[in-house]
Amino acid sequence: MMPTSVATDALRELHTLPPAGGYYTCEQRVLAWADQGLLLAGFARSRGLATADWLAGSGVQAGQALSCAELLRLLQPLLGLGRDAPFVLGQLWLPGHYGLASQALQSSGSLAEAAHILARLSGRLLPLMTLRPLRQGSRLWLVFTEACGLPAAQRAALVDLHLTALVGYGNWRAGRRLPWQICFNRTAPRELGMHATQLSPDLRFDCQVDALSLPLALAEQAWPADARGALAVQALPLLLDGADPQALCRGWLAGAQERMLAQLSEPGGASQERLAQQFGISLATLKRQFAQHGTHWQAELDLLRTRLALALLREPGWSPARVGEALGFVDPSNFRRSLRRWTGNALLDIRGM
């Protein structure tokens, strides 16, 4: 049984993004040193880390264009320079000094508008993680997914960095601390003081997603007026016209999941062979690309189905049977078993999260 057209529309509305201008792999040098590289160099100096030693250990030369893999190697030693390191780096990350992309972000008039710009211009603003805004009922959810793969040992710290970046930017522009709800796809650490101070006291763990949430009305509320230069106001149209092609690109994993999502509504469901054809590569090359990004086909398909299932189960009128159908399951019991395997939770527990 294939997904109904209503289910297909719901899936697309929940997790699709604006069209990308292309996709970069973890090894492509697409990031200017003057962007995140210079930011990290300043942080390293502030913590007393010798620049030459830091660069030598990362295998990177100052001033060179960076790949996401190199950016992650630069981040690795910095994330261990104190428990506050991911949060301090997050506070510095946005709006950043990333050319027109940062100016476009500064021109946003509300949190909801800023989230749209961050999703649209992630190639410059958030090259390591992709932001997916999601409106559900009376709340706006901002879901982070991996763009090019994250090292398992640093994943928690990197997620904290990105969550802090958005929380810090939103609070700054709003002129006050917003009532964020924070969800983590991991178990709670022993000490939560830093998270509560830097992010929000409303922290939820074992949620299967890394996400931020605010009341939709508050997210759409206009920020206090500020001084916006004419160039900042015109930055987004310039970028959409091709002024900085990298800004409109997204990571290879994000592209794979977007194409896998589209396949879920097609005859036969998601297929490795068709994904390879869509990327214009062989099946063997596709498998190597997944491995290069620290994952594999089945893991990404399970992650995609998990996010969609959790989102749809919270939608009015979506029964477990209907969600299973939307995800290509003929037998509802198979869907329940798969959901438990993906999340480790019973269906009743998930619906109560």
Coordinates of C-alpha atoms in Angstrom, one line a residue:
M1 CA 0.0 0.0 0.0
M2 CA 1.4 3.4 -1.0
P3 CA 1.1 6.6 1.0
T4 CA -2.0 8.6 0.2
S5 CA -1.7 12.0 -1.4
V6 CA -2.7 13.6 1.9
A7 CA 0.0 11.8 3.7
T8 CA 2.5 12.7 1.0
D9 CA 1.6 16.4 1.3
A10 CA 2.0 16.2 5.1
L11 CA 5.4 14.6 4.8
R12 CA 6.7 17.2 2.5
E13 CA 5.2 20.1 4.6
L14 CA 6.9 18.7 7.7
H15 CA 10.4 18.1 6.5
T16 CA 11.2 19.6 3.1
L17 CA 13.4 22.7 2.7
P18 CA 13.7 25.4 -0.1
P19 CA 15.6 24.1 -3.1
A20 CA 19.3 23.9 -2.6
G21 CA 21.8 25.4 -5.0
G22 CA 23.9 22.2 -4.8
Y23 CA 25.3 19.8 -2.2
Y24 CA 28.9 19.7 -0.8
T25 CA 30.6 16.7 0.6
C26 CA 32.6 16.6 3.8
E27 CA 35.9 16.8 1.9
Q28 CA 35.1 19.7 -0.4
R29 CA 36.8 22.9 0.5
V30 CA 33.9 25.3 0.3
L31 CA 34.3 27.4 3.4
A32 CA 36.4 30.6 3.5
W33 CA 39.0 30.7 6.3
A34 CA 37.7 34.2 7.1
D35 CA 34.4 32.7 8.2
Q36 CA 34.4 30.0 10.8
G37 CA 38.2 29.4 10.6
L38 CA 39.0 32.9 11.8
L39 CA 36.4 32.7 14.6
L40 CA 38.0 29.4 15.9
A41 CA 41.5 30.9 15.7
G42 CA 40.4 33.8 17.9
F43 CA 38.8 31.4 20.4
A44 CA 41.9 29.2 20.5
R45 CA 44.1 32.2 21.3
S46 CA 41.7 33.3 24.0
R47 CA 42.1 29.9 25.7
G48 CA 45.9 30.0 25.5
L49 CA 46.2 27.4 22.8
A50 CA 49.3 28.0 20.6
T51 CA 48.0 28.6 17.1
A52 CA 50.9 26.7 15.4
D53 CA 50.3 23.6 17.6
W54 CA 46.5 23.8 17.0
L55 CA 46.8 24.0 13.3
A56 CA 49.5 21.4 13.0
G57 CA 47.4 18.9 15.0
S58 CA 44.5 19.6 12.7
G59 CA 46.5 19.3 9.5
V60 CA 45.2 22.8 8.4
Q61 CA 47.0 25.9 7.2
A62 CA 45.8 29.3 8.3
G63 CA 44.2 31.2 5.4
Q64 CA 43.2 28.1 3.3
A65 CA 39.7 27.3 2.3
L66 CA 38.2 24.7 4.6
S67 CA 36.2 21.5 4.1
C68 CA 33.7 20.5 6.7
A69 CA 36.0 17.6 7.7
E70 CA 38.8 20.1 8.3
L71 CA 36.5 22.4 10.2
L72 CA 35.6 19.5 12.5
R73 CA 39.3 18.7 13.0
L74 CA 39.8 22.3 14.0
L75 CA 36.9 22.2 16.4
Q76 CA 37.9 18.9 18.1
P77 CA 40.6 20.2 20.5
L78 CA 38.7 23.5 21.1
L79 CA 35.6 21.7 22.4
G80 CA 37.6 20.2 25.2
L81 CA 38.9 23.6 26.5
G82 CA 36.5 23.7 29.4
R83 CA 32.9 22.6 30.0
D84 CA 31.8 26.0 28.7
A85 CA 33.6 25.8 25.3
P86 CA 30.7 24.6 23.1
F87 CA 28.4 27.2 24.6
V88 CA 30.9 30.1 24.2
L89 CA 31.6 29.0 20.6
G90 CA 27.9 28.9 20.0
Q91 CA 27.4 32.4 21.3
L92 CA 30.1 33.5 18.7
W93 CA 28.7 31.5 15.8
L94 CA 25.8 33.7 14.8
P95 CA 25.3 36.1 13.1
G96 CA 29.0 35.7 12.4
H97 CA 31.1 37.5 9.8
Y98 CA 30.1 35.4 6.8
G99 CA 29.6 38.1 4.2
L100 CA 26.2 38.6 2.6
A101 CA 24.7 35.6 4.5
S102 CA 25.3 37.2 7.9
Q103 CA 23.9 40.5 6.6
A104 CA 20.8 38.7 5.3
L105 CA 20.4 37.1 8.8
Q106 CA 20.7 40.5 10.4
S107 CA 17.9 41.8 8.2
S108 CA 15.4 39.2 9.6
G109 CA 12.5 40.8 11.4
S110 CA 11.4 37.8 13.6
L111 CA 12.7 34.5 14.9
A112 CA 10.5 32.7 12.3
E113 CA 12.1 34.8 9.5
A114 CA 15.6 34.2 10.9
A115 CA 14.9 30.4 10.9
H116 CA 13.9 30.5 7.3
I117 CA 17.1 32.4 6.4
L118 CA 19.2 30.0 8.4
A119 CA 17.6 27.1 6.6
R120 CA 18.0 28.8 3.2
L121 CA 21.6 29.9 3.7
S122 CA 23.0 27.0 5.7
G123 CA 26.0 26.6 3.4
R124 CA 27.5 29.7 5.0
L125 CA 25.7 30.1 8.3
L126 CA 25.4 26.5 9.5
P127 CA 27.6 24.3 7.3
L128 CA 27.8 21.4 9.7
M129 CA 24.1 21.0 10.6
T130 CA 21.0 21.7 8.7
L131 CA 18.1 23.6 10.3
R132 CA 14.6 22.4 9.4
P133 CA 11.8 24.7 10.6
L134 CA 8.5 22.9 11.4
R135 CA 5.2 24.5 12.3
Q136 CA 3.1 22.1 14.4
G137 CA -0.1 23.4 16.0
S138 CA 0.7 26.5 18.1
R139 CA 4.5 25.9 18.1
L140 CA 7.5 26.4 15.9
W141 CA 10.0 23.6 16.0
L142 CA 13.5 24.1 14.7
V143 CA 15.0 20.7 14.1
F144 CA 18.8 20.2 13.6
T145 CA 20.1 17.3 11.4
E146 CA 23.6 16.5 10.3
A147 CA 24.8 18.1 7.0
C148 CA 28.0 16.1 6.5
G149 CA 28.3 13.8 9.4
L150 CA 29.5 14.5 12.9
P151 CA 32.2 12.5 14.9
A152 CA 30.4 10.4 17.5
A153 CA 32.8 11.5 20.3
Q154 CA 32.1 15.2 19.6
R155 CA 28.5 15.0 18.5
A156 CA 26.9 16.1 21.9
A157 CA 29.2 19.1 22.1
L158 CA 28.6 20.1 18.5
V159 CA 24.8 19.9 19.0
D160 CA 25.2 22.1 22.1
L161 CA 27.2 24.6 20.0
H162 CA 24.5 24.8 17.4
L163 CA 21.6 25.0 19.8
T164 CA 23.4 27.7 21.7
A165 CA 24.0 29.6 18.5
L166 CA 20.3 29.9 17.7
V167 CA 19.2 30.4 21.3
G168 CA 21.8 33.2 21.8
Y169 CA 21.0 34.9 18.6
G170 CA 17.2 34.7 19.2
N171 CA 17.5 36.1 22.7
W172 CA 19.8 38.9 21.6
R173 CA 17.5 40.0 18.8
A174 CA 14.4 39.7 21.0
G175 CA 16.1 41.7 23.7
R176 CA 15.2 39.2 26.4
R177 CA 15.5 35.5 27.3
L178 CA 12.9 33.6 25.3
P179 CA 11.0 30.6 26.7
W180 CA 12.8 27.9 24.7
Q181 CA 12.0 24.2 25.0
I182 CA 15.1 22.2 24.2
C183 CA 15.0 18.6 23.0
F184 CA 18.1 16.3 22.8
N185 CA 18.6 13.0 21.0
R186 CA 20.7 11.7 23.9
T187 CA 20.5 10.8 27.5
A188 CA 20.9 13.6 30.1
P189 CA 24.4 14.4 31.3
R190 CA 25.2 14.3 35.0
E191 CA 25.5 18.0 35.3
L192 CA 22.8 20.2 33.7
G193 CA 23.8 23.6 35.1
M194 CA 25.6 24.8 32.0
H195 CA 22.7 23.7 29.7
A196 CA 20.1 25.4 31.9
T197 CA 22.1 28.6 32.1
Q198 CA 23.1 28.9 28.5
L199 CA 20.0 27.4 26.8
S200 CA 16.9 27.1 28.9
P201 CA 15.6 25.4 32.1
D202 CA 13.1 23.5 30.0
L203 CA 15.4 20.6 28.9
R204 CA 14.2 17.3 27.6
F205 CA 16.4 14.3 26.8
D206 CA 15.9 11.0 25.0
C207 CA 13.7 12.8 22.5
Q208 CA 15.0 11.2 19.3
V209 CA 15.6 14.7 17.8
D210 CA 17.8 17.7 18.5
A211 CA 15.4 20.6 18.4
L212 CA 14.3 23.9 19.8
S213 CA 10.7 25.0 20.2
L214 CA 8.8 28.2 20.9
P215 CA 5.2 29.3 20.8
L216 CA 4.5 30.1 17.1
A217 CA 3.0 33.5 18.0
L218 CA 6.1 34.5 19.9
A219 CA 8.4 33.2 17.0
E220 CA 6.5 35.4 14.5
Q221 CA 6.4 38.4 16.8
A222 CA 8.5 41.3 15.3
W223 CA 11.8 41.9 17.0
P224 CA 12.5 45.4 18.4
A225 CA 13.5 47.9 15.7
D226 CA 17.2 48.1 15.1
A227 CA 19.4 50.0 12.7
R228 CA 19.6 48.0 9.4
G229 CA 21.8 49.2 6.7
A230 CA 20.6 49.3 3.1
L231 CA 23.1 46.5 2.1
A232 CA 21.8 44.2 4.9
V233 CA 18.2 44.7 3.6
Q234 CA 19.3 43.8 0.0
A235 CA 21.5 40.9 1.0
L236 CA 19.0 38.0 0.6
P237 CA 17.9 39.0 -2.9
L238 CA 21.5 39.3 -3.9
L239 CA 22.2 35.8 -2.6
L240 CA 19.2 34.4 -4.3
D241 CA 20.5 35.9 -7.6
G242 CA 23.8 34.0 -7.1
A243 CA 26.1 36.5 -5.4
D244 CA 27.5 33.7 -3.2
P245 CA 26.5 30.2 -4.6
Q246 CA 27.9 28.4 -1.5
A247 CA 25.4 30.1 0.8
L248 CA 22.6 28.3 -1.0
C249 CA 24.2 24.9 -0.9
R250 CA 23.6 22.2 1.7
G251 CA 25.6 19.2 3.0
W252 CA 25.6 15.9 1.1
L253 CA 23.7 14.1 3.8
A254 CA 21.0 16.7 3.8
G255 CA 20.6 16.2 0.1
A256 CA 20.5 12.5 0.4
Q257 CA 17.7 12.7 3.0
E258 CA 15.7 15.2 0.9
R259 CA 15.8 12.8 -2.1
M260 CA 15.0 9.8 0.2
L261 CA 12.0 11.7 1.5
A262 CA 10.7 12.3 -2.0
Q263 CA 11.1 8.6 -2.8
L264 CA 8.9 7.6 0.1
S265 CA 5.9 8.8 -1.8
E266 CA 6.9 7.1 -5.1
P267 CA 6.1 3.5 -6.3
G268 CA 8.5 1.1 -4.6
G269 CA 9.4 3.5 -1.8
A270 CA 13.0 4.6 -1.0
S271 CA 15.7 2.8 -3.0
Q272 CA 19.5 3.0 -2.9
E273 CA 19.6 2.3 -6.6
R274 CA 17.4 5.2 -7.5
L275 CA 19.2 7.5 -5.1
A276 CA 22.5 6.7 -6.8
Q277 CA 20.9 7.5 -10.1
Q278 CA 19.6 10.8 -8.8
F279 CA 23.1 11.7 -7.7
G280 CA 24.5 10.5 -11.0
I281 CA 26.9 8.0 -9.4
S282 CA 27.2 4.2 -9.1
L283 CA 25.7 2.2 -6.3
A284 CA 29.2 1.4 -5.1
T285 CA 30.1 5.1 -5.0
L286 CA 26.9 5.9 -3.2
K287 CA 27.9 3.4 -0.4
R288 CA 31.4 4.9 -0.2
Q289 CA 29.9 8.4 0.1
F290 CA 27.7 7.3 3.0
A291 CA 30.7 5.7 4.6
Q292 CA 32.8 8.8 4.1
H293 CA 30.1 10.8 5.9
G294 CA 30.1 8.3 8.8
T295 CA 26.9 6.5 8.1
H296 CA 25.1 4.1 5.8
W297 CA 21.8 3.9 3.8
Q298 CA 19.8 2.0 6.3
A299 CA 20.8 4.2 9.2
E300 CA 19.8 7.3 7.3
L301 CA 16.5 5.8 6.2
D302 CA 15.7 4.9 9.8
L303 CA 16.6 8.4 11.0
L304 CA 14.3 9.9 8.4
R305 CA 11.4 7.6 9.1
T306 CA 11.9 8.2 12.9
R307 CA 11.7 12.0 12.5
L308 CA 8.7 11.8 10.2
A309 CA 6.9 9.3 12.5
L310 CA 7.4 11.4 15.6
A311 CA 6.2 14.5 13.8
L312 CA 3.1 12.9 12.3
L313 CA 2.1 11.2 15.5
R314 CA 1.8 14.6 17.1
E315 CA -0.5 15.8 14.3
P316 CA -4.2 15.8 14.9
G317 CA -6.0 13.0 13.1
W318 CA -2.9 10.9 12.5
S319 CA -3.4 7.4 13.9
P320 CA -0.5 4.9 14.2
A321 CA -1.9 3.0 11.3
R322 CA -2.1 6.1 9.1
V323 CA 1.5 7.1 10.0
G324 CA 2.7 3.6 9.1
E325 CA 0.9 3.8 5.8
A326 CA 2.5 7.1 5.0
L327 CA 5.9 5.6 5.7
G328 CA 5.2 2.7 3.4
F329 CA 4.2 0.0 5.9
V330 CA 1.5 -2.4 4.9
D331 CA 1.2 -4.0 8.3
P332 CA 0.6 -1.7 11.3
S333 CA 2.3 -4.2 13.6
N334 CA 5.4 -4.0 11.5
F335 CA 5.4 -0.2 11.9
R336 CA 5.1 -0.5 15.7
R337 CA 8.0 -2.9 15.9
S338 CA 10.1 -0.8 13.6
L339 CA 9.3 2.3 15.7
R340 CA 10.4 0.6 18.9
R341 CA 13.6 -0.5 17.1
W342 CA 14.3 3.0 15.9
T343 CA 13.6 4.8 19.1
G344 CA 13.7 2.3 21.9
N345 CA 10.3 3.4 23.1
A346 CA 6.9 2.0 23.0
L347 CA 4.3 3.8 20.8
L348 CA 2.4 5.0 23.9
D349 CA 5.6 6.5 25.4
I350 CA 6.4 8.3 22.1
R351 CA 3.0 9.9 21.9
G352 CA 3.4 11.2 25.4
M353 CA 6.8 12.8 24.8

